[in-house]
């Protein structure tokens, strides 16, 4: 028994890490099982209090909500049993034929593995790219549909992100029931269909409707991609694949307008959608021909059904069978995030911080074209280059966070005093770049400074956004551990709603205040947000212990 407990912490961490990458909570079985906890009663506890602990899970304090580095305390307080270690020797348990079973995605050839990763990374780059690609063509869209409504100018860009808020909530539980491959194929086909529909729209209502559903189905690779990589690549080699995959959501929205600007100038705004549809259609065909199912629970479930049919033994069950009904999976994906957002102060404040910053990104996306075509007389093609500062700043922020953020965490883990709040130091200082960039960009435009001055300012904005977004997301994973996916889903829903709705008033704000004071207003709000990371660094652990959510 002592040996069993000794190896549980690393097993537990592996399950949590894999579940987080697969965008579900760790109490839903993954390739290596699920986490079930058996609380051992301490001498000071009564039988009644021990029974209460068995009936409720506290996700912000206690063993389950501790950081990944606190597994020693986990082992002292509870026995963590991965489900797949129970009953392995039972004759009715269906598992892999051997450690080298070719049906197991972990045993695929390197060519097959990395080919699948490449396909997933391409489609994950394409769908975020489509979110902002046609931004330089917004004036042409308004002219085509004879609209002068400033609110629609922003909404036609940001409505795509509104789809990101709702689509993944449905895709995630469906992927647990039917596997990743059917969801990839279905969402890719529907994304292509709605992209074509947007390209041939004849009025503004049709265009916005179809663009919303582009976002709903385009968000699927962001939900499924990390899980696919986790299915295929071992933990030791996963870093490179995850880094390549994560570049899509980072670079896509910034590279899109650069391509879209020149494409709009040469062929018109509709060709932005034809370009995306052609690329998406090609990816759909490649995935249909080359990609196989990678979800281990689904592969074993199919094997179990096949064996039941061949042998007639109805008692057979998969080693990774979770026994969860479709209703339970939807509850995990929808009710838990809502509960976290409304009842967890930490989840709400961090999500609010990120949501405001994300909304700023789409305010800039929806106004850059107007700024650089009217103030600096850029052509519709060259207007896409105005997004370059945001893109380069975001990439720099990603590298800085990866280097210094990981170094800070390693230092505290070596000391043995790591807390999730240590993630926020880099966020606290990186967040200072955001108001600097907003003031810089706003007054450069207002003062008619050279166009490169304003673009350099937006580089600070992109850097500050990435330095805030990435530590905050990692902090939520560390705080909620087993339920990290639900916390991330809550964050995604909130930030997508903000990004879709707040930019609707950006044109009126700039018309009333000008670009100098308009961006200064955004800068002042971001200044007010700066204390939040410092407050969590100092009081976060205390808040986690007092303000909890229980399931």
Short mmCIF file of C-alpha atoms in Angstrom, two decimals:
data_model
loop_
_atom_site.label_atom_id
_atom_site.label_comp_id
_atom_site.label_asym_id
_atom_site.label_seq_id
_atom_site.Cartn_x
_atom_site.Cartn_y
_atom_site.Cartn_z
CA UNK A 1 0.00 0.00 0.00
CA UNK A 2 2.85 2.38 0.82
CA UNK A 3 4.33 1.76 -2.62
CA UNK A 4 0.93 2.50 -4.19
CA UNK A 5 0.63 5.85 -2.42
CA UNK A 6 4.22 6.69 -3.28
CA UNK A 7 3.59 6.64 -7.00
CA UNK A 8 0.12 8.24 -6.92
CA UNK A 9 1.12 11.94 -6.95
CA UNK A 10 2.87 11.81 -10.32
CA UNK A 11 0.02 9.69 -11.71
CA UNK A 12 -2.49 12.21 -10.42
CA UNK A 13 -0.58 15.12 -11.95
CA UNK A 14 -0.41 13.31 -15.28
CA UNK A 15 -4.17 12.73 -15.30
CA UNK A 16 -4.84 16.39 -14.42
CA UNK A 17 -2.45 17.67 -17.08
CA UNK A 18 -3.89 15.40 -19.76
CA UNK A 19 -7.48 16.26 -18.85
CA UNK A 20 -6.72 19.99 -18.97
CA UNK A 21 -5.20 19.64 -22.44
CA UNK A 22 -8.25 17.65 -23.53
CA UNK A 23 -10.53 20.44 -22.28
CA UNK A 24 -12.50 18.38 -19.76
CA UNK A 25 -12.37 17.89 -16.01
CA UNK A 26 -10.13 15.21 -14.55
CA UNK A 27 -12.99 13.23 -13.05
CA UNK A 28 -13.95 12.26 -16.62
CA UNK A 29 -11.74 9.37 -17.74
CA UNK A 30 -9.07 10.13 -20.29
CA UNK A 31 -6.37 7.98 -21.89
CA UNK A 32 -5.04 7.00 -18.48
CA UNK A 33 -8.27 6.93 -16.49
CA UNK A 34 -9.90 9.36 -14.09
CA UNK A 35 -9.33 10.59 -10.55
CA UNK A 36 -11.43 9.22 -7.76
CA UNK A 37 -10.72 10.16 -4.19
CA UNK A 38 -11.16 8.07 -1.07
CA UNK A 39 -10.79 10.30 1.98
CA UNK A 40 -9.14 8.71 4.98
CA UNK A 41 -10.47 9.85 8.32
CA UNK A 42 -7.97 11.53 10.59
CA UNK A 43 -8.03 10.82 14.33
CA UNK A 44 -9.52 14.25 15.07
CA UNK A 45 -12.42 13.77 12.67
CA UNK A 46 -15.73 12.31 13.61
CA UNK A 47 -17.47 9.72 11.50
CA UNK A 48 -20.12 12.27 10.60
CA UNK A 49 -17.62 14.85 9.31
CA UNK A 50 -15.83 12.16 7.32
CA UNK A 51 -19.09 11.17 5.67
CA UNK A 52 -19.78 14.78 4.72
CA UNK A 53 -16.40 14.99 3.01
CA UNK A 54 -17.26 12.00 0.91
CA UNK A 55 -20.38 13.72 -0.36
CA UNK A 56 -18.91 17.02 -1.48
CA UNK A 57 -15.87 18.25 -3.34
CA UNK A 58 -14.29 21.58 -2.60
CA UNK A 59 -12.57 22.82 -5.74
CA UNK A 60 -10.70 25.82 -4.34
CA UNK A 61 -9.16 24.48 -1.15
CA UNK A 62 -8.12 21.19 0.30
CA UNK A 63 -6.17 18.49 -1.48
CA UNK A 64 -7.98 18.52 -4.81
CA UNK A 65 -7.69 22.25 -5.33
CA UNK A 66 -4.06 22.54 -4.34
CA UNK A 67 -1.42 23.26 -6.92
CA UNK A 68 0.21 20.48 -8.87
CA UNK A 69 3.26 20.72 -6.69
CA UNK A 70 1.42 19.89 -3.49
CA UNK A 71 1.01 16.20 -4.14
CA UNK A 72 2.81 15.25 -0.92
CA UNK A 73 -0.04 16.75 1.07
CA UNK A 74 -2.51 15.00 -1.23
CA UNK A 75 -1.00 11.64 -0.38
CA UNK A 76 -1.21 12.44 3.33
CA UNK A 77 -4.86 13.45 3.25
CA UNK A 78 -6.36 11.09 0.71
CA UNK A 79 -5.75 8.07 -1.42
CA UNK A 80 -6.01 8.99 -5.11
CA UNK A 81 -6.89 6.03 -7.28
CA UNK A 82 -6.83 6.29 -11.07
CA UNK A 83 -9.82 4.35 -12.30
CA UNK A 84 -7.83 2.36 -14.83
CA UNK A 85 -5.79 0.72 -12.09
CA UNK A 86 -8.85 -0.97 -10.65
CA UNK A 87 -9.87 -4.30 -11.99
CA UNK A 88 -7.16 -4.61 -14.61
CA UNK A 89 -6.84 -8.35 -13.90
CA UNK A 90 -10.57 -9.00 -14.13
CA UNK A 91 -11.43 -11.24 -17.10
CA UNK A 92 -14.24 -8.95 -18.32
CA UNK A 93 -12.08 -5.82 -18.58
CA UNK A 94 -11.15 -4.89 -22.15
CA UNK A 95 -7.82 -3.13 -22.56
CA UNK A 96 -4.92 -2.99 -25.01
CA UNK A 97 -3.58 -6.35 -26.19
CA UNK A 98 -0.03 -5.43 -25.15
CA UNK A 99 2.12 -2.38 -24.33
CA UNK A 100 2.94 -2.18 -28.07
CA UNK A 101 -0.64 -2.66 -29.33
CA UNK A 102 -0.79 -0.72 -32.64
CA UNK A 103 -4.41 0.26 -31.91
CA UNK A 104 -3.13 2.48 -29.11
CA UNK A 105 -2.43 5.93 -30.63
CA UNK A 106 0.64 6.24 -28.41
CA UNK A 107 2.16 3.36 -30.41
CA UNK A 108 1.57 4.83 -33.86
CA UNK A 109 4.58 5.48 -36.08
CA UNK A 110 6.29 8.86 -35.83
CA UNK A 111 5.19 9.70 -39.37
CA UNK A 112 1.55 9.02 -38.54
CA UNK A 113 1.70 10.85 -35.21
CA UNK A 114 3.36 14.03 -36.45
CA UNK A 115 1.30 14.01 -39.64
CA UNK A 116 -1.82 14.13 -37.47
CA UNK A 117 -0.33 16.90 -35.31
CA UNK A 118 0.47 18.88 -38.47
CA UNK A 119 -3.10 18.57 -39.74
CA UNK A 120 -4.57 19.66 -36.40
CA UNK A 121 -2.15 22.59 -36.15
CA UNK A 122 -3.07 23.82 -39.64
CA UNK A 123 -6.81 23.78 -38.98
CA UNK A 124 -6.24 25.39 -35.57
CA UNK A 125 -4.37 28.21 -37.31
CA UNK A 126 -7.02 28.61 -40.02
CA UNK A 127 -10.11 29.10 -37.86
CA UNK A 128 -8.66 31.91 -35.64
CA UNK A 129 -7.26 33.50 -38.81
CA UNK A 130 -10.83 33.67 -40.16
CA UNK A 131 -11.94 35.65 -37.10
CA UNK A 132 -10.26 38.85 -38.27
CA UNK A 133 -9.15 38.19 -41.86
CA UNK A 134 -11.84 40.28 -43.48
CA UNK A 135 -11.46 43.22 -41.04
CA UNK A 136 -9.75 45.40 -43.70
CA UNK A 137 -12.76 44.76 -45.96
CA UNK A 138 -15.36 45.99 -43.46
CA UNK A 139 -15.92 49.33 -45.29
CA UNK A 140 -16.53 47.41 -48.51
CA UNK A 141 -19.04 45.14 -46.77
CA UNK A 142 -20.88 48.17 -45.40
CA UNK A 143 -20.99 49.67 -48.89
CA UNK A 144 -22.20 46.41 -50.49
CA UNK A 145 -25.09 46.09 -48.05
CA UNK A 146 -25.86 49.85 -48.04
CA UNK A 147 -25.39 50.15 -44.27
CA UNK A 148 -24.18 53.16 -42.31
CA UNK A 149 -24.72 51.69 -38.83
CA UNK A 150 -21.45 52.13 -36.90
CA UNK A 151 -22.47 49.42 -34.44
CA UNK A 152 -22.63 46.83 -37.20
CA UNK A 153 -19.13 47.82 -38.32
CA UNK A 154 -17.71 46.24 -35.18
CA UNK A 155 -20.28 43.51 -34.68
CA UNK A 156 -19.70 41.84 -38.05
CA UNK A 157 -16.10 41.18 -36.93
CA UNK A 158 -16.72 40.27 -33.30
CA UNK A 159 -19.83 38.11 -33.82
CA UNK A 160 -17.44 35.33 -34.84
CA UNK A 161 -16.05 35.32 -31.30
CA UNK A 162 -19.60 35.14 -29.93
CA UNK A 163 -19.82 31.77 -31.65
CA UNK A 164 -16.64 30.74 -29.81
CA UNK A 165 -18.56 31.23 -26.55
CA UNK A 166 -21.29 28.71 -27.34
CA UNK A 167 -19.95 26.18 -29.84
CA UNK A 168 -17.24 24.63 -27.63
CA UNK A 169 -19.72 24.00 -24.80
CA UNK A 170 -21.52 21.57 -27.09
CA UNK A 171 -18.48 20.20 -28.93
CA UNK A 172 -16.62 19.20 -25.75
CA UNK A 173 -19.22 16.78 -24.29
CA UNK A 174 -20.04 15.39 -27.75
CA UNK A 175 -16.36 14.55 -28.27
CA UNK A 176 -16.41 12.55 -25.02
CA UNK A 177 -19.37 10.52 -26.26
CA UNK A 178 -18.51 10.01 -29.92
CA UNK A 179 -14.77 10.64 -30.17
CA UNK A 180 -12.73 13.41 -31.69
CA UNK A 181 -12.83 12.35 -35.33
CA UNK A 182 -16.61 12.69 -35.92
CA UNK A 183 -16.51 16.15 -34.33
CA UNK A 184 -13.55 17.24 -36.46
CA UNK A 185 -15.29 16.10 -39.63
CA UNK A 186 -18.71 17.51 -38.76
CA UNK A 187 -17.40 20.87 -37.57
CA UNK A 188 -14.99 21.24 -40.50
CA UNK A 189 -17.74 20.54 -43.03
CA UNK A 190 -20.19 22.93 -41.35
CA UNK A 191 -17.50 25.59 -40.95
CA UNK A 192 -16.80 25.37 -44.69
CA UNK A 193 -20.53 25.48 -45.53
CA UNK A 194 -21.19 28.56 -43.41
CA UNK A 195 -18.05 30.26 -44.75
CA UNK A 196 -19.36 29.79 -48.30
CA UNK A 197 -22.76 31.03 -47.16
CA UNK A 198 -21.15 34.19 -45.74
CA UNK A 199 -19.32 34.71 -49.04
CA UNK A 200 -22.58 34.70 -51.02
CA UNK A 201 -24.70 36.62 -48.48
CA UNK A 202 -27.10 39.14 -50.04
CA UNK A 203 -27.88 41.23 -46.95
CA UNK A 204 -26.37 42.15 -43.60
CA UNK A 205 -28.66 39.88 -41.56
CA UNK A 206 -27.64 36.82 -43.55
CA UNK A 207 -24.00 37.76 -43.33
CA UNK A 208 -23.97 38.18 -39.54
CA UNK A 209 -26.05 35.00 -39.04
CA UNK A 210 -23.66 32.88 -41.11
CA UNK A 211 -20.59 34.45 -39.53
CA UNK A 212 -21.88 33.58 -36.06
CA UNK A 213 -22.17 29.90 -37.04
CA UNK A 214 -18.71 30.07 -38.59
CA UNK A 215 -17.50 30.89 -35.08
CA UNK A 216 -19.57 28.15 -33.45
CA UNK A 217 -18.04 25.41 -35.59
CA UNK A 218 -14.68 27.11 -36.12
CA UNK A 219 -13.97 26.88 -32.40
CA UNK A 220 -13.85 23.07 -32.52
CA UNK A 221 -10.09 22.74 -33.21
CA UNK A 222 -9.38 24.95 -30.18
CA UNK A 223 -11.37 22.50 -28.04
CA UNK A 224 -10.14 19.26 -29.60
CA UNK A 225 -6.60 20.05 -30.73
CA UNK A 226 -4.83 19.89 -27.37
CA UNK A 227 -6.54 16.61 -26.58
CA UNK A 228 -5.49 15.10 -29.92
CA UNK A 229 -1.86 16.00 -29.26
CA UNK A 230 -2.11 14.56 -25.75
CA UNK A 231 -3.53 11.34 -27.22
CA UNK A 232 -0.55 10.87 -29.52
CA UNK A 233 2.56 12.41 -28.02
CA UNK A 234 4.19 11.29 -24.78
CA UNK A 235 4.43 13.72 -21.91
CA UNK A 236 8.17 14.15 -22.38
CA UNK A 237 7.86 15.11 -26.07
CA UNK A 238 4.61 17.04 -25.93
CA UNK A 239 6.07 20.52 -25.41
CA UNK A 240 7.09 21.07 -29.03
CA UNK A 241 3.77 19.88 -30.43
CA UNK A 242 1.79 22.04 -27.97
CA UNK A 243 3.93 25.08 -28.80
CA UNK A 244 3.28 24.66 -32.54
CA UNK A 245 -0.43 24.12 -31.93
CA UNK A 246 -0.73 27.17 -29.64
CA UNK A 247 0.81 29.43 -32.28
CA UNK A 248 -2.46 29.20 -34.23
CA UNK A 249 -4.68 31.04 -31.73
CA UNK A 250 -1.85 33.51 -31.07
CA UNK A 251 -0.84 34.40 -34.63
CA UNK A 252 -4.01 33.62 -36.59
CA UNK A 253 -6.02 36.73 -35.62
CA UNK A 254 -3.02 38.99 -36.36
CA UNK A 255 -1.87 37.37 -39.62
CA UNK A 256 -5.41 37.21 -40.99
CA UNK A 257 -5.86 40.95 -41.62
CA UNK A 258 -2.50 41.17 -43.39
CA UNK A 259 -3.61 38.54 -45.92
CA UNK A 260 -7.14 39.92 -46.00
CA UNK A 261 -6.01 43.48 -46.69
CA UNK A 262 -4.23 42.60 -49.93
CA UNK A 263 -6.88 40.06 -50.94
CA UNK A 264 -9.66 42.63 -50.47
CA UNK A 265 -7.78 45.17 -52.56
CA UNK A 266 -7.20 42.69 -55.37
CA UNK A 267 -10.42 40.64 -55.45
CA UNK A 268 -12.97 42.24 -53.09
CA UNK A 269 -14.14 41.36 -49.59
CA UNK A 270 -15.99 38.17 -50.59
CA UNK A 271 -12.72 36.53 -51.57
CA UNK A 272 -11.63 36.57 -47.93
CA UNK A 273 -14.32 33.98 -47.31
CA UNK A 274 -13.67 32.07 -50.52
CA UNK A 275 -10.00 31.81 -49.50
CA UNK A 276 -10.91 30.46 -46.06
CA UNK A 277 -13.50 28.08 -47.57
CA UNK A 278 -10.97 26.69 -50.06
CA UNK A 279 -8.36 26.14 -47.32
CA UNK A 280 -10.93 24.66 -44.95
CA UNK A 281 -12.29 22.37 -47.66
CA UNK A 282 -8.79 21.12 -48.44
CA UNK A 283 -8.13 20.47 -44.73
CA UNK A 284 -11.46 18.68 -44.41
CA UNK A 285 -10.57 16.32 -47.27
CA UNK A 286 -7.08 15.69 -45.84
CA UNK A 287 -8.47 14.95 -42.38
CA UNK A 288 -11.08 12.60 -43.86
CA UNK A 289 -8.42 10.65 -45.76
CA UNK A 290 -5.46 10.74 -43.37
CA UNK A 291 -6.74 11.16 -39.82
CA UNK A 292 -7.85 8.34 -37.53
CA UNK A 293 -9.58 8.37 -34.17
CA UNK A 294 -7.10 9.15 -31.37
CA UNK A 295 -9.27 9.06 -28.23
CA UNK A 296 -8.29 5.97 -26.24
CA UNK A 297 -11.63 5.68 -24.34
CA UNK A 298 -13.54 5.71 -27.64
CA UNK A 299 -11.19 3.21 -29.33
CA UNK A 300 -11.51 0.80 -26.39
CA UNK A 301 -15.28 1.29 -26.30
CA UNK A 302 -15.49 0.27 -29.97
CA UNK A 303 -13.24 -2.71 -29.29
CA UNK A 304 -15.51 -3.72 -26.40
CA UNK A 305 -18.61 -3.59 -28.61
CA UNK A 306 -16.84 -5.66 -31.24
CA UNK A 307 -15.85 -8.30 -28.69
CA UNK A 308 -19.33 -8.42 -27.19
CA UNK A 309 -20.72 -9.07 -30.67
CA UNK A 310 -18.12 -11.77 -31.36
CA UNK A 311 -18.28 -13.54 -27.98
CA UNK A 312 -21.80 -12.81 -26.76
CA UNK A 313 -20.36 -11.83 -23.36
CA UNK A 314 -22.42 -8.81 -22.30
CA UNK A 315 -20.39 -8.34 -19.12
CA UNK A 316 -17.37 -7.02 -20.99
CA UNK A 317 -16.50 -3.39 -20.34
CA UNK A 318 -13.71 -1.08 -21.37
CA UNK A 319 -10.95 -0.31 -18.90
CA UNK A 320 -11.65 3.39 -19.52
CA UNK A 321 -15.45 3.15 -19.40
CA UNK A 322 -16.72 6.03 -17.30
CA UNK A 323 -20.36 4.98 -17.00
CA UNK A 324 -21.42 8.61 -17.36
CA UNK A 325 -24.66 9.38 -19.15
CA UNK A 326 -24.84 12.04 -21.88
CA UNK A 327 -26.79 14.19 -19.44
CA UNK A 328 -23.92 14.09 -16.92
CA UNK A 329 -21.38 15.08 -19.56
CA UNK A 330 -23.45 18.10 -20.53
CA UNK A 331 -23.79 19.04 -16.87
CA UNK A 332 -20.01 18.90 -16.49
CA UNK A 333 -19.53 21.12 -19.53
CA UNK A 334 -22.29 23.68 -18.97
CA UNK A 335 -23.39 23.83 -15.33
CA UNK A 336 -19.94 23.65 -13.75
CA UNK A 337 -18.50 26.63 -15.69
CA UNK A 338 -21.58 28.71 -14.91
CA UNK A 339 -21.37 27.77 -11.24
CA UNK A 340 -17.68 28.68 -11.12
CA UNK A 341 -18.24 32.04 -12.78
CA UNK A 342 -21.05 33.04 -10.44
CA UNK A 343 -19.81 31.55 -7.16
CA UNK A 344 -16.03 31.69 -7.30
CA UNK A 345 -14.58 35.14 -6.65
CA UNK A 346 -11.19 34.09 -8.02
CA UNK A 347 -12.62 32.69 -11.26
CA UNK A 348 -14.86 35.73 -11.71
CA UNK A 349 -12.18 38.39 -11.15
CA UNK A 350 -9.52 36.70 -13.26
CA UNK A 351 -12.08 36.11 -16.02
CA UNK A 352 -13.20 39.76 -15.79
CA UNK A 353 -9.59 40.93 -16.11
CA UNK A 354 -8.99 38.76 -19.18
CA UNK A 355 -12.37 39.61 -20.72
CA UNK A 356 -11.70 43.34 -20.66
CA UNK A 357 -8.28 42.84 -22.23
CA UNK A 358 -9.74 40.51 -24.88
CA UNK A 359 -12.41 43.11 -25.66
CA UNK A 360 -9.65 45.68 -26.22
CA UNK A 361 -8.13 43.38 -28.83
CA UNK A 362 -11.36 43.36 -30.82
CA UNK A 363 -11.88 47.09 -30.39
CA UNK A 364 -8.56 47.51 -32.18
CA UNK A 365 -9.44 44.86 -34.77
CA UNK A 366 -12.67 46.66 -35.65
CA UNK A 367 -11.15 50.15 -35.86
CA UNK A 368 -7.64 49.73 -37.29
CA UNK A 369 -8.82 49.80 -40.90
CA UNK A 370 -10.74 53.06 -40.46
CA UNK A 371 -7.83 54.66 -38.59
CA UNK A 372 -5.12 53.82 -41.09
CA UNK A 373 -7.17 54.41 -44.24
CA UNK A 374 -8.56 57.79 -43.15
CA UNK A 375 -5.70 59.17 -41.06
CA UNK A 376 -2.76 57.76 -42.99
CA UNK A 377 -4.42 57.13 -46.36
CA UNK A 378 -3.41 53.46 -46.49
CA UNK A 379 -4.91 51.48 -49.37
CA UNK A 380 -7.26 48.65 -48.45
CA UNK A 381 -4.40 46.24 -49.12
CA UNK A 382 -1.82 48.05 -47.02
CA UNK A 383 -4.35 48.51 -44.17
CA UNK A 384 -3.79 44.89 -43.20
CA UNK A 385 -0.19 45.71 -42.31
CA UNK A 386 -1.46 47.90 -39.46
CA UNK A 387 -2.08 44.66 -37.50
CA UNK A 388 1.60 43.75 -37.63
CA UNK A 389 2.46 45.50 -34.36
CA UNK A 390 -0.14 43.50 -32.43
CA UNK A 391 1.13 40.24 -33.92
CA UNK A 392 4.81 40.85 -33.20
CA UNK A 393 4.04 42.07 -29.68
CA UNK A 394 1.97 38.96 -28.99
CA UNK A 395 4.74 36.63 -30.19
CA UNK A 396 7.31 38.45 -28.05
CA UNK A 397 4.99 38.24 -25.04
CA UNK A 398 4.58 34.50 -25.54
CA UNK A 399 8.34 33.93 -25.57
CA UNK A 400 8.94 36.18 -22.54
CA UNK A 401 6.21 34.47 -20.53
CA UNK A 402 7.47 30.99 -21.44
CA UNK A 403 11.03 31.82 -20.39
CA UNK A 404 10.60 33.94 -17.28
CA UNK A 405 7.30 32.45 -16.11
CA UNK A 406 8.68 28.91 -16.13
CA UNK A 407 11.90 30.05 -14.47
CA UNK A 408 9.98 31.67 -11.61
CA UNK A 409 7.87 28.56 -11.08
CA UNK A 410 10.92 26.25 -11.14
CA UNK A 411 12.65 28.41 -8.54
CA UNK A 412 9.74 28.15 -6.10
CA UNK A 413 9.23 24.45 -6.74
CA UNK A 414 12.87 23.81 -5.92
CA UNK A 415 12.36 25.71 -2.65
CA UNK A 416 9.20 23.71 -1.99
CA UNK A 417 7.03 26.80 -1.41
CA UNK A 418 5.24 27.05 -4.77
CA UNK A 419 1.72 28.51 -4.75
CA UNK A 420 -0.48 29.23 -7.81
CA UNK A 421 -0.15 32.94 -7.00
CA UNK A 422 3.52 32.83 -7.99
CA UNK A 423 2.28 32.63 -11.59
CA UNK A 424 0.94 36.17 -11.32
CA UNK A 425 4.20 38.08 -10.78
CA UNK A 426 4.91 38.16 -14.49
CA UNK A 427 1.28 39.11 -15.14
CA UNK A 428 1.52 41.99 -12.69
CA UNK A 429 4.51 43.55 -14.41
CA UNK A 430 3.52 42.55 -17.95
CA UNK A 431 0.15 44.21 -17.45
CA UNK A 432 1.88 47.59 -17.21
CA UNK A 433 2.67 47.40 -20.94
CA UNK A 434 -1.02 47.47 -21.86
CA UNK A 435 -1.88 51.02 -20.71
CA UNK A 436 1.49 52.25 -22.02
CA UNK A 437 0.62 50.87 -25.46
CA UNK A 438 -2.91 52.29 -25.43
CA UNK A 439 -1.74 55.79 -24.49
CA UNK A 440 1.10 55.60 -27.01
CA UNK A 441 -1.10 54.42 -29.89
CA UNK A 442 -4.00 56.77 -29.14
CA UNK A 443 -2.00 59.98 -28.93
CA UNK A 444 0.26 59.02 -31.86
CA UNK A 445 -2.84 58.79 -34.04
CA UNK A 446 -4.43 61.90 -32.54
CA UNK A 447 -1.26 63.89 -33.09
CA UNK A 448 -0.83 62.65 -36.67
CA UNK A 449 2.59 61.19 -35.86
CA UNK A 450 4.20 58.93 -38.45
CA UNK A 451 2.22 55.72 -38.90
CA UNK A 452 5.07 53.57 -37.59
CA UNK A 453 4.81 55.31 -34.20
CA UNK A 454 1.24 54.12 -33.70
CA UNK A 455 2.07 50.58 -34.83
CA UNK A 456 4.95 50.42 -32.33
CA UNK A 457 2.43 51.42 -29.66
CA UNK A 458 0.16 48.54 -30.64
CA UNK A 459 3.17 46.25 -30.21
CA UNK A 460 3.15 47.17 -26.51
CA UNK A 461 -0.59 46.41 -26.45
CA UNK A 462 -0.04 42.93 -27.96
CA UNK A 463 2.84 42.26 -25.55
CA UNK A 464 0.78 43.33 -22.53
CA UNK A 465 -2.22 41.27 -23.62
CA UNK A 466 -0.18 38.09 -23.97
CA UNK A 467 1.66 38.69 -20.69
CA UNK A 468 -1.71 39.02 -18.95
CA UNK A 469 -3.64 36.33 -20.77
CA UNK A 470 -1.20 33.43 -20.46
CA UNK A 471 -0.34 33.73 -16.72
CA UNK A 472 -4.02 34.19 -15.86
CA UNK A 473 -5.00 31.06 -17.79
CA UNK A 474 -2.21 29.03 -16.17
CA UNK A 475 -3.23 30.37 -12.75
CA UNK A 476 -6.78 29.06 -13.24
CA UNK A 477 -5.37 25.62 -14.10
CA UNK A 478 -3.20 25.61 -10.96
CA UNK A 479 -6.00 26.77 -8.68
CA UNK A 480 -8.75 24.46 -9.89
CA UNK A 481 -6.58 21.47 -10.96
CA UNK A 482 -9.14 18.64 -11.32
CA UNK A 483 -11.81 21.10 -12.52
CA UNK A 484 -9.45 23.29 -14.54
CA UNK A 485 -11.31 22.70 -17.80
CA UNK A 486 -14.55 24.03 -16.32
CA UNK A 487 -12.72 27.11 -15.05
CA UNK A 488 -11.22 27.66 -18.50
CA UNK A 489 -14.64 27.20 -20.10
CA UNK A 490 -16.08 29.84 -17.77
CA UNK A 491 -13.26 32.17 -18.73
CA UNK A 492 -13.80 31.48 -22.45
CA UNK A 493 -17.53 32.19 -22.31
CA UNK A 494 -17.08 35.46 -20.44
CA UNK A 495 -14.24 36.80 -22.59
CA UNK A 496 -16.02 35.85 -25.82
CA UNK A 497 -19.15 37.72 -24.73
CA UNK A 498 -17.10 40.79 -23.85
CA UNK A 499 -15.16 40.63 -27.14
CA UNK A 500 -18.39 40.36 -29.12
CA UNK A 501 -20.39 43.08 -27.38
CA UNK A 502 -18.06 45.78 -26.05
CA UNK A 503 -16.57 46.72 -29.46
CA UNK A 504 -20.08 47.64 -30.65
CA UNK A 505 -19.68 51.06 -29.03
CA UNK A 506 -16.06 51.67 -30.10
CA UNK A 507 -16.89 53.81 -33.14
CA UNK A 508 -19.18 56.06 -31.10
CA UNK A 509 -16.54 56.33 -28.38
CA UNK A 510 -13.88 57.48 -30.83
CA UNK A 511 -16.33 59.85 -32.54
CA UNK A 512 -17.13 61.49 -29.19
CA UNK A 513 -13.67 61.49 -27.59
CA UNK A 514 -11.23 61.23 -30.48
CA UNK A 515 -8.52 58.61 -30.74
CA UNK A 516 -6.35 60.24 -28.08
CA UNK A 517 -8.86 60.42 -25.25
CA UNK A 518 -10.76 57.37 -26.48
CA UNK A 519 -7.72 55.12 -26.13
CA UNK A 520 -6.76 56.97 -22.95
CA UNK A 521 -10.12 55.94 -21.49
CA UNK A 522 -9.25 52.31 -22.28
CA UNK A 523 -5.80 52.92 -20.80
CA UNK A 524 -7.22 54.32 -17.56
CA UNK A 525 -9.49 51.28 -17.17
CA UNK A 526 -6.50 48.99 -17.70
CA UNK A 527 -4.60 50.99 -15.05
CA UNK A 528 -7.42 50.22 -12.62
CA UNK A 529 -6.95 46.51 -13.37
CA UNK A 530 -3.24 46.51 -12.52
CA UNK A 531 -3.77 45.96 -8.74
CA UNK A 532 -5.76 42.74 -9.31
CA UNK A 533 -2.71 40.45 -9.79
CA UNK A 534 -0.95 42.09 -6.81
CA UNK A 535 -4.05 41.56 -4.65
CA UNK A 536 -4.18 37.89 -5.60
CA UNK A 537 -0.46 37.47 -5.00
CA UNK A 538 -0.97 38.74 -1.45
CA UNK A 539 -4.46 37.51 -0.60
CA UNK A 540 -5.20 34.81 -3.19
CA UNK A 541 -4.57 31.84 -0.93
CA UNK A 542 -6.74 33.37 1.80
CA UNK A 543 -9.54 34.03 -0.71
CA UNK A 544 -9.35 30.46 -1.97
CA UNK A 545 -9.84 29.13 1.55
CA UNK A 546 -12.77 31.40 2.38
CA UNK A 547 -14.59 31.61 -0.95
CA UNK A 548 -15.22 28.11 -2.28
CA UNK A 549 -17.45 26.28 -4.73
CA UNK A 550 -18.63 22.76 -3.94
CA UNK A 551 -20.15 20.13 -6.21
#
